Short mmCIF file of C-alpha atoms and ligand atoms in Angstrom, two decimals:
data_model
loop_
_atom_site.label_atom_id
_atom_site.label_comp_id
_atom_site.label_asym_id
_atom_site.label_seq_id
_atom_site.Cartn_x
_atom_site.Cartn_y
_atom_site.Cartn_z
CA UNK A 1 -2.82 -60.92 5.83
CA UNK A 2 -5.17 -60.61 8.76
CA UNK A 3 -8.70 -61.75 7.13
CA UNK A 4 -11.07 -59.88 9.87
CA UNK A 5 -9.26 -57.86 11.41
CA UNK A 6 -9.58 -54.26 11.03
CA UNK A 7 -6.70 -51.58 10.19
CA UNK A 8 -8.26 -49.43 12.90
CA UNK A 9 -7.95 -51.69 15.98
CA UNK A 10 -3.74 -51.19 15.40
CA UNK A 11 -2.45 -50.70 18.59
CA UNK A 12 -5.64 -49.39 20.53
CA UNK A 13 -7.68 -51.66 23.01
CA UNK A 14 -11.46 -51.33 23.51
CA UNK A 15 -12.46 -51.43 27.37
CA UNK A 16 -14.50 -54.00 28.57
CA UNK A 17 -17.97 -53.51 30.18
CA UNK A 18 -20.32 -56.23 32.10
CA UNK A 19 -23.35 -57.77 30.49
CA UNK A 20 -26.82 -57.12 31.59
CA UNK A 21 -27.65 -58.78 34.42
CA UNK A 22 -31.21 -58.95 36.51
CA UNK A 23 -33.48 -56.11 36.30
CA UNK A 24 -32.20 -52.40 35.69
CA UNK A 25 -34.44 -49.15 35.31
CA UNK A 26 -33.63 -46.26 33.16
CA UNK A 27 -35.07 -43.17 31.24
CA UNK A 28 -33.06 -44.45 28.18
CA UNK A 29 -32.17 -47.15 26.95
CA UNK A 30 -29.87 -47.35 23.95
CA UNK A 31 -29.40 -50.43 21.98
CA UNK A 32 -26.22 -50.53 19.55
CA UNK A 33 -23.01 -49.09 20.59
CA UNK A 34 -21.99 -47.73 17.32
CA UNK A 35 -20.86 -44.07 16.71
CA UNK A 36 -24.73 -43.54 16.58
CA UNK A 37 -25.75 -44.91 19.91
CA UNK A 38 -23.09 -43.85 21.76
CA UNK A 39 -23.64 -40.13 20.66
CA UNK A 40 -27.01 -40.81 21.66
CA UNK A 41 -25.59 -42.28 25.61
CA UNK A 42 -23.53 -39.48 25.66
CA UNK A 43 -26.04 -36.95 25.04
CA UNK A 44 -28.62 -38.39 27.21
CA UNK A 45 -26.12 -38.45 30.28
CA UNK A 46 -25.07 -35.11 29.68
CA UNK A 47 -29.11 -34.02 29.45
CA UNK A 48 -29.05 -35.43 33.15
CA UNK A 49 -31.20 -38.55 31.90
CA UNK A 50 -30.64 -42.09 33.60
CA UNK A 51 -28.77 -44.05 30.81
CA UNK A 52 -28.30 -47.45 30.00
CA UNK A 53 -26.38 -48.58 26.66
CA UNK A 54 -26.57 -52.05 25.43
CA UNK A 55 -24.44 -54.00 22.87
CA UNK A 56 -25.05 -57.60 21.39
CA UNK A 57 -21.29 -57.63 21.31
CA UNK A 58 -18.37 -55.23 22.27
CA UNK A 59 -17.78 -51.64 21.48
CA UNK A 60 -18.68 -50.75 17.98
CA UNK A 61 -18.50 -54.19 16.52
CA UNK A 62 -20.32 -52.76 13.64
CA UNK A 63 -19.77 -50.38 10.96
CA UNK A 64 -19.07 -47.51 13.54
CA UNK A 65 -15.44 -49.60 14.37
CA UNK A 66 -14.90 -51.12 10.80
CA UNK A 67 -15.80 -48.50 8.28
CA UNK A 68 -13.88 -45.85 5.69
CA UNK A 69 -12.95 -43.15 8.13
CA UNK A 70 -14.57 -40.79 5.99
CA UNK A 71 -16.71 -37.64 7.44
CA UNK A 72 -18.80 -36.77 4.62
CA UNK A 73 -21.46 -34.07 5.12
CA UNK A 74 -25.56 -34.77 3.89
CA UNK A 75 -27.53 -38.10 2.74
CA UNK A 76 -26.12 -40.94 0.58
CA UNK A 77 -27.31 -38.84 -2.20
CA UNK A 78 -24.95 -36.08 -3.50
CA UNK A 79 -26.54 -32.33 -2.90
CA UNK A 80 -28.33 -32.08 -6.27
CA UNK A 81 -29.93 -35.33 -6.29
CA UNK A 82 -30.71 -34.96 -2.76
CA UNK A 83 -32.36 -31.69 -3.78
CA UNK A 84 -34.47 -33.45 -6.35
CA UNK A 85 -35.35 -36.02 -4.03
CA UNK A 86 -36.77 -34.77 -0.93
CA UNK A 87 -37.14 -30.58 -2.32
CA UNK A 88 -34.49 -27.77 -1.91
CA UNK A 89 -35.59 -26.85 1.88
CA UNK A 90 -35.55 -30.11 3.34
CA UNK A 91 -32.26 -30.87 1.60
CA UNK A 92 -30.47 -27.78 2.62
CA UNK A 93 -31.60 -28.18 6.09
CA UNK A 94 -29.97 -31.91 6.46
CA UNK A 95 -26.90 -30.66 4.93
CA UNK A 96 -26.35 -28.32 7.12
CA UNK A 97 -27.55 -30.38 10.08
CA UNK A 98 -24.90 -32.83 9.05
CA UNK A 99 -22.49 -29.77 9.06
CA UNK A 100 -23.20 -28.77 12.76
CA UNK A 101 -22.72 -32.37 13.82
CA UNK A 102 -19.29 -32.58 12.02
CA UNK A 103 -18.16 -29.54 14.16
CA UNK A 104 -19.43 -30.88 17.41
CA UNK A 105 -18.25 -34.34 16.25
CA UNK A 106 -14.76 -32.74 16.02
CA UNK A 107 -15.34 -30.47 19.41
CA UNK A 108 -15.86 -33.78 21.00
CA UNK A 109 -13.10 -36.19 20.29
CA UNK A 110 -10.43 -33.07 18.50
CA UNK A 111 -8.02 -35.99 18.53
CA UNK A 112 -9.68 -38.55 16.22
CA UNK A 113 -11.16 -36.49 13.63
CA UNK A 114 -9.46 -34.34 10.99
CA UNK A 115 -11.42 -31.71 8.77
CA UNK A 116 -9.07 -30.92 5.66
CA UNK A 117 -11.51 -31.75 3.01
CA UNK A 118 -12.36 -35.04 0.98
CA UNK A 119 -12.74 -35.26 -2.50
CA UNK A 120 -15.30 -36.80 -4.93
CA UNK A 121 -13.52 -37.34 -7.62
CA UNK A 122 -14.76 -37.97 -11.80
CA UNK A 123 -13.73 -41.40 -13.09
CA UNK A 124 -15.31 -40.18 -16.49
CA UNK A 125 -17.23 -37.79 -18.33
CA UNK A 126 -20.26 -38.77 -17.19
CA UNK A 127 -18.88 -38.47 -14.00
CA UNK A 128 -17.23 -35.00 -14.57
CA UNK A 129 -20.58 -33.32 -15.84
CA UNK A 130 -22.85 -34.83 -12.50
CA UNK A 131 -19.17 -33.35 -10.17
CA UNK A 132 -19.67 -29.60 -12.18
CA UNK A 133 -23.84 -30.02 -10.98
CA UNK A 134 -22.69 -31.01 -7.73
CA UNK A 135 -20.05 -28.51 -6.94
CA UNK A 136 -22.70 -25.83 -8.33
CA UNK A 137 -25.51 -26.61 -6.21
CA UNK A 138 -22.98 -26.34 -3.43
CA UNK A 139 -22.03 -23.38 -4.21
CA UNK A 140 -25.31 -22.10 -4.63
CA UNK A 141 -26.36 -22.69 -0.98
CA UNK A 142 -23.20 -21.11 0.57
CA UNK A 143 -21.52 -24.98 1.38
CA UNK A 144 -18.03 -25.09 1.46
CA UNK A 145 -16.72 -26.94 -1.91
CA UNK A 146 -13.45 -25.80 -4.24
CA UNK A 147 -13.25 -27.35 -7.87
CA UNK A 148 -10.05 -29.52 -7.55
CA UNK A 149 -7.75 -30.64 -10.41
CA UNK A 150 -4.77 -31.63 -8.65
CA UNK A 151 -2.13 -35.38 -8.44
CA UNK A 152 -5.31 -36.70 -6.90
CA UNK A 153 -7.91 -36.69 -10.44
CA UNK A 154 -10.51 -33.96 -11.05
CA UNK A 155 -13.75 -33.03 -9.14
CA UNK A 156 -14.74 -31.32 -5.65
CA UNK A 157 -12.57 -30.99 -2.51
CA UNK A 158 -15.45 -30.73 -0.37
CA UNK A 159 -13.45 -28.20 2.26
CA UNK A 160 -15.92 -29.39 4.97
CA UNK A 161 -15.74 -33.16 5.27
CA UNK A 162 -12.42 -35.23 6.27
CA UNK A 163 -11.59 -37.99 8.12
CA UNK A 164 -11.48 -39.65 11.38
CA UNK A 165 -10.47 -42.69 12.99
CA UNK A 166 -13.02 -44.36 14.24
CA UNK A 167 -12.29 -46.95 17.23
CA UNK A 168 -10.58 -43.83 18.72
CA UNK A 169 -13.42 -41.95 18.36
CA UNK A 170 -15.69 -44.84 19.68
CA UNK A 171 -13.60 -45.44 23.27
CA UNK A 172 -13.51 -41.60 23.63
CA UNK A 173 -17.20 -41.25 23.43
CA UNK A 174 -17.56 -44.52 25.81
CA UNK A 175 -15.19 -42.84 28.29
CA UNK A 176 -17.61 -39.42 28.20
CA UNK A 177 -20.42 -41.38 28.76
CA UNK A 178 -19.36 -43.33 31.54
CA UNK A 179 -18.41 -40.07 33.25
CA UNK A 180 -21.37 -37.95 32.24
CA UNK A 181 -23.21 -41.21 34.31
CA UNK A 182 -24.12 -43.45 31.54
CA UNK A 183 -24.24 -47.41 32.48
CA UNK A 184 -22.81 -49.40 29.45
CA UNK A 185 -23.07 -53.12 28.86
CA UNK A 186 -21.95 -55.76 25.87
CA UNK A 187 -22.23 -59.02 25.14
CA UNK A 188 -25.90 -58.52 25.76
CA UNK A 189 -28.28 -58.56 23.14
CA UNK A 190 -31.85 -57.37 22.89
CA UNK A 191 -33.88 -60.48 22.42
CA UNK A 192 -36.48 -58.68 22.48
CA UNK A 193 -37.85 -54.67 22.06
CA UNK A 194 -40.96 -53.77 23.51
CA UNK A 195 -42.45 -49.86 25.24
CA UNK A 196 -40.97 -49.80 28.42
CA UNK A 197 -39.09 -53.00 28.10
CA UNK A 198 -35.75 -54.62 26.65
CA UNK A 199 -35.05 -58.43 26.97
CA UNK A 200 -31.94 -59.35 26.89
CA UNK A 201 -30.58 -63.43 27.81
CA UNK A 202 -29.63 -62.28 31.36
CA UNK A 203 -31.27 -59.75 32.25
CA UNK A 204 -34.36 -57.10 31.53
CA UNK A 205 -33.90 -53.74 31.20
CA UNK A 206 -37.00 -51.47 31.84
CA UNK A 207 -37.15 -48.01 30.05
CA UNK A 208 -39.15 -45.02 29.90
CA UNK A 209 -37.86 -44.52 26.17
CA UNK A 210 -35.75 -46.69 23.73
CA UNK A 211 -33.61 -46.12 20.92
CA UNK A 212 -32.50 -48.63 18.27
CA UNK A 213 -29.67 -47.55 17.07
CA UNK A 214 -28.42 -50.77 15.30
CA UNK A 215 -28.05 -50.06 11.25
CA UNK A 216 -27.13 -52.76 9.59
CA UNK A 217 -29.01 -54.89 12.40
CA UNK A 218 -32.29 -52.97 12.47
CA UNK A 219 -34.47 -55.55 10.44
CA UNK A 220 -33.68 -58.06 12.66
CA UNK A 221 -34.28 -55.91 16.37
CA UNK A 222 -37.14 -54.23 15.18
CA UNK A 223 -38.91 -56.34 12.51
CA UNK A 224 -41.48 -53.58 11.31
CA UNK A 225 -39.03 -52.58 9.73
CA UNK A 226 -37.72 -55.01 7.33
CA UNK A 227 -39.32 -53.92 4.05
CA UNK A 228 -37.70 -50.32 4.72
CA UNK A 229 -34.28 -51.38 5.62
CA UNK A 230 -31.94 -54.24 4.05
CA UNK A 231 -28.28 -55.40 5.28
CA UNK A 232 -25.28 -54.87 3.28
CA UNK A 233 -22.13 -55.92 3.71
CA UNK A 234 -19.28 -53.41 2.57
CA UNK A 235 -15.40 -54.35 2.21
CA UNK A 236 -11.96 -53.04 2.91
CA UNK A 237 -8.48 -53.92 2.42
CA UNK A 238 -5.62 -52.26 4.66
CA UNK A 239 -1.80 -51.75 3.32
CA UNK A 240 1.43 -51.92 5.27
CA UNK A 241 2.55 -48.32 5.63
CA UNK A 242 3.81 -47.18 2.43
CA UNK A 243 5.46 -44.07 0.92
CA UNK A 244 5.11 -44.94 -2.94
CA UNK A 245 2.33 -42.76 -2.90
CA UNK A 246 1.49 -39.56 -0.93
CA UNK A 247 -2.67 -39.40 -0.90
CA UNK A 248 -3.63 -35.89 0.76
CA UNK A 249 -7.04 -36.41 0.85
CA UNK A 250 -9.35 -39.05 0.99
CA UNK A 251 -11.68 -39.89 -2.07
CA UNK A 252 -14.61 -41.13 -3.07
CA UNK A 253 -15.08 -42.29 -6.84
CA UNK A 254 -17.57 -43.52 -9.23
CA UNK A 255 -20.36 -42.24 -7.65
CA UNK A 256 -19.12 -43.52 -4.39
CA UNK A 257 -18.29 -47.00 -4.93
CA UNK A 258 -14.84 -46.97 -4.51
CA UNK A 259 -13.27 -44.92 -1.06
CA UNK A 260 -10.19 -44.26 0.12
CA UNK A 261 -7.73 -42.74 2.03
CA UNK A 262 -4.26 -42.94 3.47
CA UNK A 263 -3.31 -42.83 7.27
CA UNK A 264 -0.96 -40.32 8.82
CA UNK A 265 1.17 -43.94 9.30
CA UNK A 266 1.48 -44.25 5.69
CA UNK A 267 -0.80 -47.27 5.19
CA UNK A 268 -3.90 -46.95 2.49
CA UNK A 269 -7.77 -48.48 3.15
CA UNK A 270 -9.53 -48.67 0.19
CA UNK A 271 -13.31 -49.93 -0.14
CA UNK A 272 -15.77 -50.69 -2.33
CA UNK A 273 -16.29 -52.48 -5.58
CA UNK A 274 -19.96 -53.49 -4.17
CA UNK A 275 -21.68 -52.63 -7.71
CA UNK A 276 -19.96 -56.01 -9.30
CA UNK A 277 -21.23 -58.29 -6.87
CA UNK A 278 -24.34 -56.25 -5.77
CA UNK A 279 -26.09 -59.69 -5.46
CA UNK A 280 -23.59 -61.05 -3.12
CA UNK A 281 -23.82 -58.11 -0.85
CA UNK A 282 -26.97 -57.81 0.14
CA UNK A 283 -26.19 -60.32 3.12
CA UNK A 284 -25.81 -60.06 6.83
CA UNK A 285 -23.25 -62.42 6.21
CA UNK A 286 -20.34 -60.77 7.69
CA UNK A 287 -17.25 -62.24 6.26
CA UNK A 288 -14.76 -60.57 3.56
CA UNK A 289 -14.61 -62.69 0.12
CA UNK A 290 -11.87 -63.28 -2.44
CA UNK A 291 -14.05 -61.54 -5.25
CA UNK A 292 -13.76 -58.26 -3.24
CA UNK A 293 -10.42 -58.93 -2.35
CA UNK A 294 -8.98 -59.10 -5.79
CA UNK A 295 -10.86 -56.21 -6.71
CA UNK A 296 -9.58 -54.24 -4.38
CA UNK A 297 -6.00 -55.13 -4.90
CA UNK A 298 -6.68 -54.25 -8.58
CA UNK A 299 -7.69 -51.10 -7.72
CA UNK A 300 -4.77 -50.45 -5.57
CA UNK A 301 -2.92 -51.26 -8.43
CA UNK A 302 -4.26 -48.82 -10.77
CA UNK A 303 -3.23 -46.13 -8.20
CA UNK A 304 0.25 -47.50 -8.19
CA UNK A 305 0.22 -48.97 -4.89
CA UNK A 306 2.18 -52.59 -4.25
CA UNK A 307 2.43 -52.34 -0.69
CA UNK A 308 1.78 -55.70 1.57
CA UNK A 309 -1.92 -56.24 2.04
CA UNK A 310 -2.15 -56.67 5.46
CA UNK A 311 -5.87 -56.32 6.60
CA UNK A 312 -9.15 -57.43 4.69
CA UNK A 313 -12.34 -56.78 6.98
CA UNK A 314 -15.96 -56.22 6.51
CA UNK A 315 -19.12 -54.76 8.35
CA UNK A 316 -22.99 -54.75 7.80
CA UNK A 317 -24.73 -51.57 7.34
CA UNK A 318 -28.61 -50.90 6.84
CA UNK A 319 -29.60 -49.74 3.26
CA UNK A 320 -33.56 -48.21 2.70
CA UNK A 321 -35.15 -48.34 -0.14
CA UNK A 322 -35.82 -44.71 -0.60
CA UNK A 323 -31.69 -44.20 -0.22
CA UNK A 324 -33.08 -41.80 3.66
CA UNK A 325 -31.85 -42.92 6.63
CA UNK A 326 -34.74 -43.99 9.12
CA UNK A 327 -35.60 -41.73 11.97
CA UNK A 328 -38.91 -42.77 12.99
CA UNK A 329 -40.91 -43.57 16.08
CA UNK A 330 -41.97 -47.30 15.84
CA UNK A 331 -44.02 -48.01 18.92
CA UNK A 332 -44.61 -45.47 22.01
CA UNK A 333 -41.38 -44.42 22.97
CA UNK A 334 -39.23 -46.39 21.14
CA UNK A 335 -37.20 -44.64 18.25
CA UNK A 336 -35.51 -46.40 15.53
CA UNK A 337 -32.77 -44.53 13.85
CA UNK A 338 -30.24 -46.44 10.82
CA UNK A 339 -30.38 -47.49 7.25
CA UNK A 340 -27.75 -44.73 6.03
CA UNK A 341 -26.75 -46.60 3.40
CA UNK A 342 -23.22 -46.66 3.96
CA UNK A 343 -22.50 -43.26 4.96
CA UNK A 344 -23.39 -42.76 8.49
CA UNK A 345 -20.96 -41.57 10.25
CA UNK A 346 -21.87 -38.26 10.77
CA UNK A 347 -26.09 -39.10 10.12
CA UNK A 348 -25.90 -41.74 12.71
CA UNK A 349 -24.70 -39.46 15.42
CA UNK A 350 -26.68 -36.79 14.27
CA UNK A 351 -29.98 -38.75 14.28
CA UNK A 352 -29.22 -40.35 17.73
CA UNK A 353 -28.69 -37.18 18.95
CA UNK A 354 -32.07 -35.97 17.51
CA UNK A 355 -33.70 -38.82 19.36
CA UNK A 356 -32.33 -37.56 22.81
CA UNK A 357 -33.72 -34.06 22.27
CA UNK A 358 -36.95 -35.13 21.58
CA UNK A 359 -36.80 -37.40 24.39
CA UNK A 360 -35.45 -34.76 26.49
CA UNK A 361 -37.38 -31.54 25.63
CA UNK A 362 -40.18 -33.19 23.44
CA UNK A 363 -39.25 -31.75 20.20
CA UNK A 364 -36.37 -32.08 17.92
CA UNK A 365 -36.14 -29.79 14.62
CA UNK A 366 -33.21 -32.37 13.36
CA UNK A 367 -35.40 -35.24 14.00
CA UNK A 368 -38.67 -33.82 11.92
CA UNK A 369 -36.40 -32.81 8.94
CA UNK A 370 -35.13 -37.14 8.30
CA UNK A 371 -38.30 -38.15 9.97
CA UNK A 372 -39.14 -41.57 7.48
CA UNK A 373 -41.97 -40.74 5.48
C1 FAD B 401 -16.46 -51.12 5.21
C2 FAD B 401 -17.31 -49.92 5.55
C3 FAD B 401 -16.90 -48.65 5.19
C4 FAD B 401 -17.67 -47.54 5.51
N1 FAD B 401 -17.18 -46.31 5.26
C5 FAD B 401 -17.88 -45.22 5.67
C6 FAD B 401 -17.32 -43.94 5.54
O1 FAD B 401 -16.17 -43.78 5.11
N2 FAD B 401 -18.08 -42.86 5.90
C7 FAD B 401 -19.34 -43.01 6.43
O2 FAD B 401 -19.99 -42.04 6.78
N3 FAD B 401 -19.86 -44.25 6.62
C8 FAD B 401 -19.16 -45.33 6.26
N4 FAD B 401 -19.67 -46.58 6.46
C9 FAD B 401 -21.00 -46.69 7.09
C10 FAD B 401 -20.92 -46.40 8.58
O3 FAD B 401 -19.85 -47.12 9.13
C11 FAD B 401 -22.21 -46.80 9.26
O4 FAD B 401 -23.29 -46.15 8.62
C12 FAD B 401 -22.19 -46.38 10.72
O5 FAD B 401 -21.04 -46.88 11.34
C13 FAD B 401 -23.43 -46.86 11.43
O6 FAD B 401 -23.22 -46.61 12.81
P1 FAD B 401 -24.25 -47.12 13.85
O7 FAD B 401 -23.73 -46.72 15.18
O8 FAD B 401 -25.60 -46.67 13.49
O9 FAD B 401 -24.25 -48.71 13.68
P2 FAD B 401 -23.10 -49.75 13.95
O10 FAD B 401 -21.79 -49.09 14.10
O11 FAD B 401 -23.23 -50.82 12.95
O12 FAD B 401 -23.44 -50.27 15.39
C14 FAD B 401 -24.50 -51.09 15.66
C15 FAD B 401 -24.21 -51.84 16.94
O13 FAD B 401 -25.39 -52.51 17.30
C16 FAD B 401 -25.05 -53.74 17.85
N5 FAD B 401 -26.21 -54.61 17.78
C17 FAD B 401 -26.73 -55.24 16.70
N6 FAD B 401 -27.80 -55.97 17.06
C18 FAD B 401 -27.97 -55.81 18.38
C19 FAD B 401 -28.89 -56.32 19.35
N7 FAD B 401 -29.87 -57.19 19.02
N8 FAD B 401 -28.76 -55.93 20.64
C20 FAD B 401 -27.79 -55.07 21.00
N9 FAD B 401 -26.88 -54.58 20.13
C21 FAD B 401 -26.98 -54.94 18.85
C22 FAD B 401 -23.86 -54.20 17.04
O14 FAD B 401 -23.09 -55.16 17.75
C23 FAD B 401 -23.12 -52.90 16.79
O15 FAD B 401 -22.11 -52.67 17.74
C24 FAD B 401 -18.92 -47.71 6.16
C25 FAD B 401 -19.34 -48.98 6.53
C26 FAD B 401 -18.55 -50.08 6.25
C27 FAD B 401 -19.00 -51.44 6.68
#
């Protein structure tokens, strides 16, 4: 078993870019190449802005390379909760919001992303009865869900969501960049964030605007915001391709704890298990453990999968407090966007995208719907 490594980095090479050096001068400058910033470079080039994207490390050495895979439309929260927590208009706007980025998510990079559904499936009861209020207030608003009871459980096929792979996804959107005009650089952190300025060890990078785009890293880059945001870590395991089991879609369980899904090669990532070391996990600590391990395995088990465990790997993600992603301007001209508490694959981009049109035309509707209280 490969204790690190990632099951999405199989056979695919992330390209290499220089590190910061001297003084450079931009419109933008993006810090965090995730899915989220590099939406955000992407969008900015093709606005015609003068770009610059920054990483601490290489490519999307964060959650945006080493996550679930799974597209899931709105918040953390499921649609009725959301609903209760931030009132019917504002949630059905970010659901939908989410929606439109999933489709241009998919019009951008066809070949890493798949849209056949996902499903949230009931473990129990409980479960069941919060899945029927979920699948109702769906339905209510005109979003795409089917009541599933099927060789995968019981609960929703949300028809919308689905997967993606994500390093694919990641050097795609770095290759658009670079040819909308977009400068990229790694293996240079921000040392420092200021209006107008971003210091990094060899270099300085002047810039009209800013965006922070670093998740599970934002308390640390921008520390106004550390009593909003916390790191987590979150854990996978990775099988060798299998057929004992034929998963069509991929799940989510127990209120999201547990994820997974299998690969068109046959091999199954699973994640999750957080809630029994919750403790443990709030860390920026990024290392897989045995605990998670086993539990993983176990859970494997119960869904009658022995295949070889060949991959355990982990990533930090930024969790708020309020369970809303943060989309917020935190001094003039510099935007912070992260804290999507696990799920923001399709929020990131859609937030750093948000940034860029407000940048770019002064007002974004998508930005003043998640704006952070
Ligand atoms: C195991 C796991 C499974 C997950 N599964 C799912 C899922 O199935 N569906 C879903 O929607 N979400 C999932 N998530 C969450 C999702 O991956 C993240 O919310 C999302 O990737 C965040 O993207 P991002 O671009 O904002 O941040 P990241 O991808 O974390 O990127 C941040 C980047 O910033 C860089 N950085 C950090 N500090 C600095 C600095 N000082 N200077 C410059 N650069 C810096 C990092 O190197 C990194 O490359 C999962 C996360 C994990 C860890």
């Amino acid at each position: 078993m490969q204790i690190g490594q990632v099951i999405w980095d199989v056979e695919l090479t992330r390209p290499e870019f220089p590190e910061v050096s001297g003084q450079l001068d931009c419109d933008v400058c993006v810090i965090g190449l995730g899915g989220s910033g590099l939406t955000a470079t992407l969008a900015a080039a093709q606005q015609g802005l003068n770009v610059i994207a920054i990483d601490a490390d290489r490519l999307a050495a964060g959650a945006g390379g080493r996550n679930g895979g799974l597209l899931l439309a709105g918040i953390a929260d499921f649609y009725h909760n959301a609903k209760e927590m931030v009132g019917h208009d504002r949630a059905r706007k970010m659901y939908q919001a989410t929606l439109d980025e999933m489709d241009r998510m998919q019009a951008t990079v066809p070949d890493a992303v798949t849209r056949g559904g996902a499903l949230r499936l009931a473990h129990d009861e409980s479960e069941l009865a919060d899945c029927k209020k979920h699948f109702e207030a769906l339905i209510e608003d005109g979003f795409p869900a089917e009541w599933y009871e099927g060789p995968q459980g019981t609960g929703i096929n949300i028809t919308s969501d689905g997967v993606f792979h994500p390093t694919k996804r990641v050097i795609k959107l770095a290759q658009l960049a670079t040819e909308a005009g977009a400068r990229i650089f790694t293996h240079s952190p921000a040392l420092s964030v200021n209006s107008g300025e971003v210091i990094t060890p060899n270099g300085k990078v002047n810039a009209k605007n800013i965006l922070v785009a670093v998740d599970g890293n934002l308390h640390k880059v921008l520390p106004e915001l550390s009593d909003k945001v916390r790191p987590v870590r979150l854990q996978m395991i990775g099988t060798a391709p299998t057929n004992e089991v034929k998963f069509e879609y991929a799940v989510y369980v127990r209120d999201g704890w547990d994820y997974w899904q299998q690969l068109p090669n046959g091999r199954v990532a699973i994640g999750g298990g957080r809630d029994l070391s919750i403790e443990t996990e709030f860390t920026d600590v990024n290392e897989p453990t045995e605990f998670m391990r086993k539990y993983l395995i176990d859970r494997l088990d119960g869904l009658n999968v022995k295949a070889e465990i060949e991959y355990h790997w982990s990533a930090i993600v930024g969790y708020t407090h309020n369970d809303l992603p943060i989309a917020q301007i935190v001094k003039p001209n510099v935007y912070a966007v992260g804290g999507y508490c696990g799920t923001g694959n399709v929020i990131g981009a859609l937030l750093g995208r948000a940034v860029i049109e407000k940048i770019a035309t002064g007002h974004s509707e998508v930005f003043d719907t998640f704006a952070s209280a």
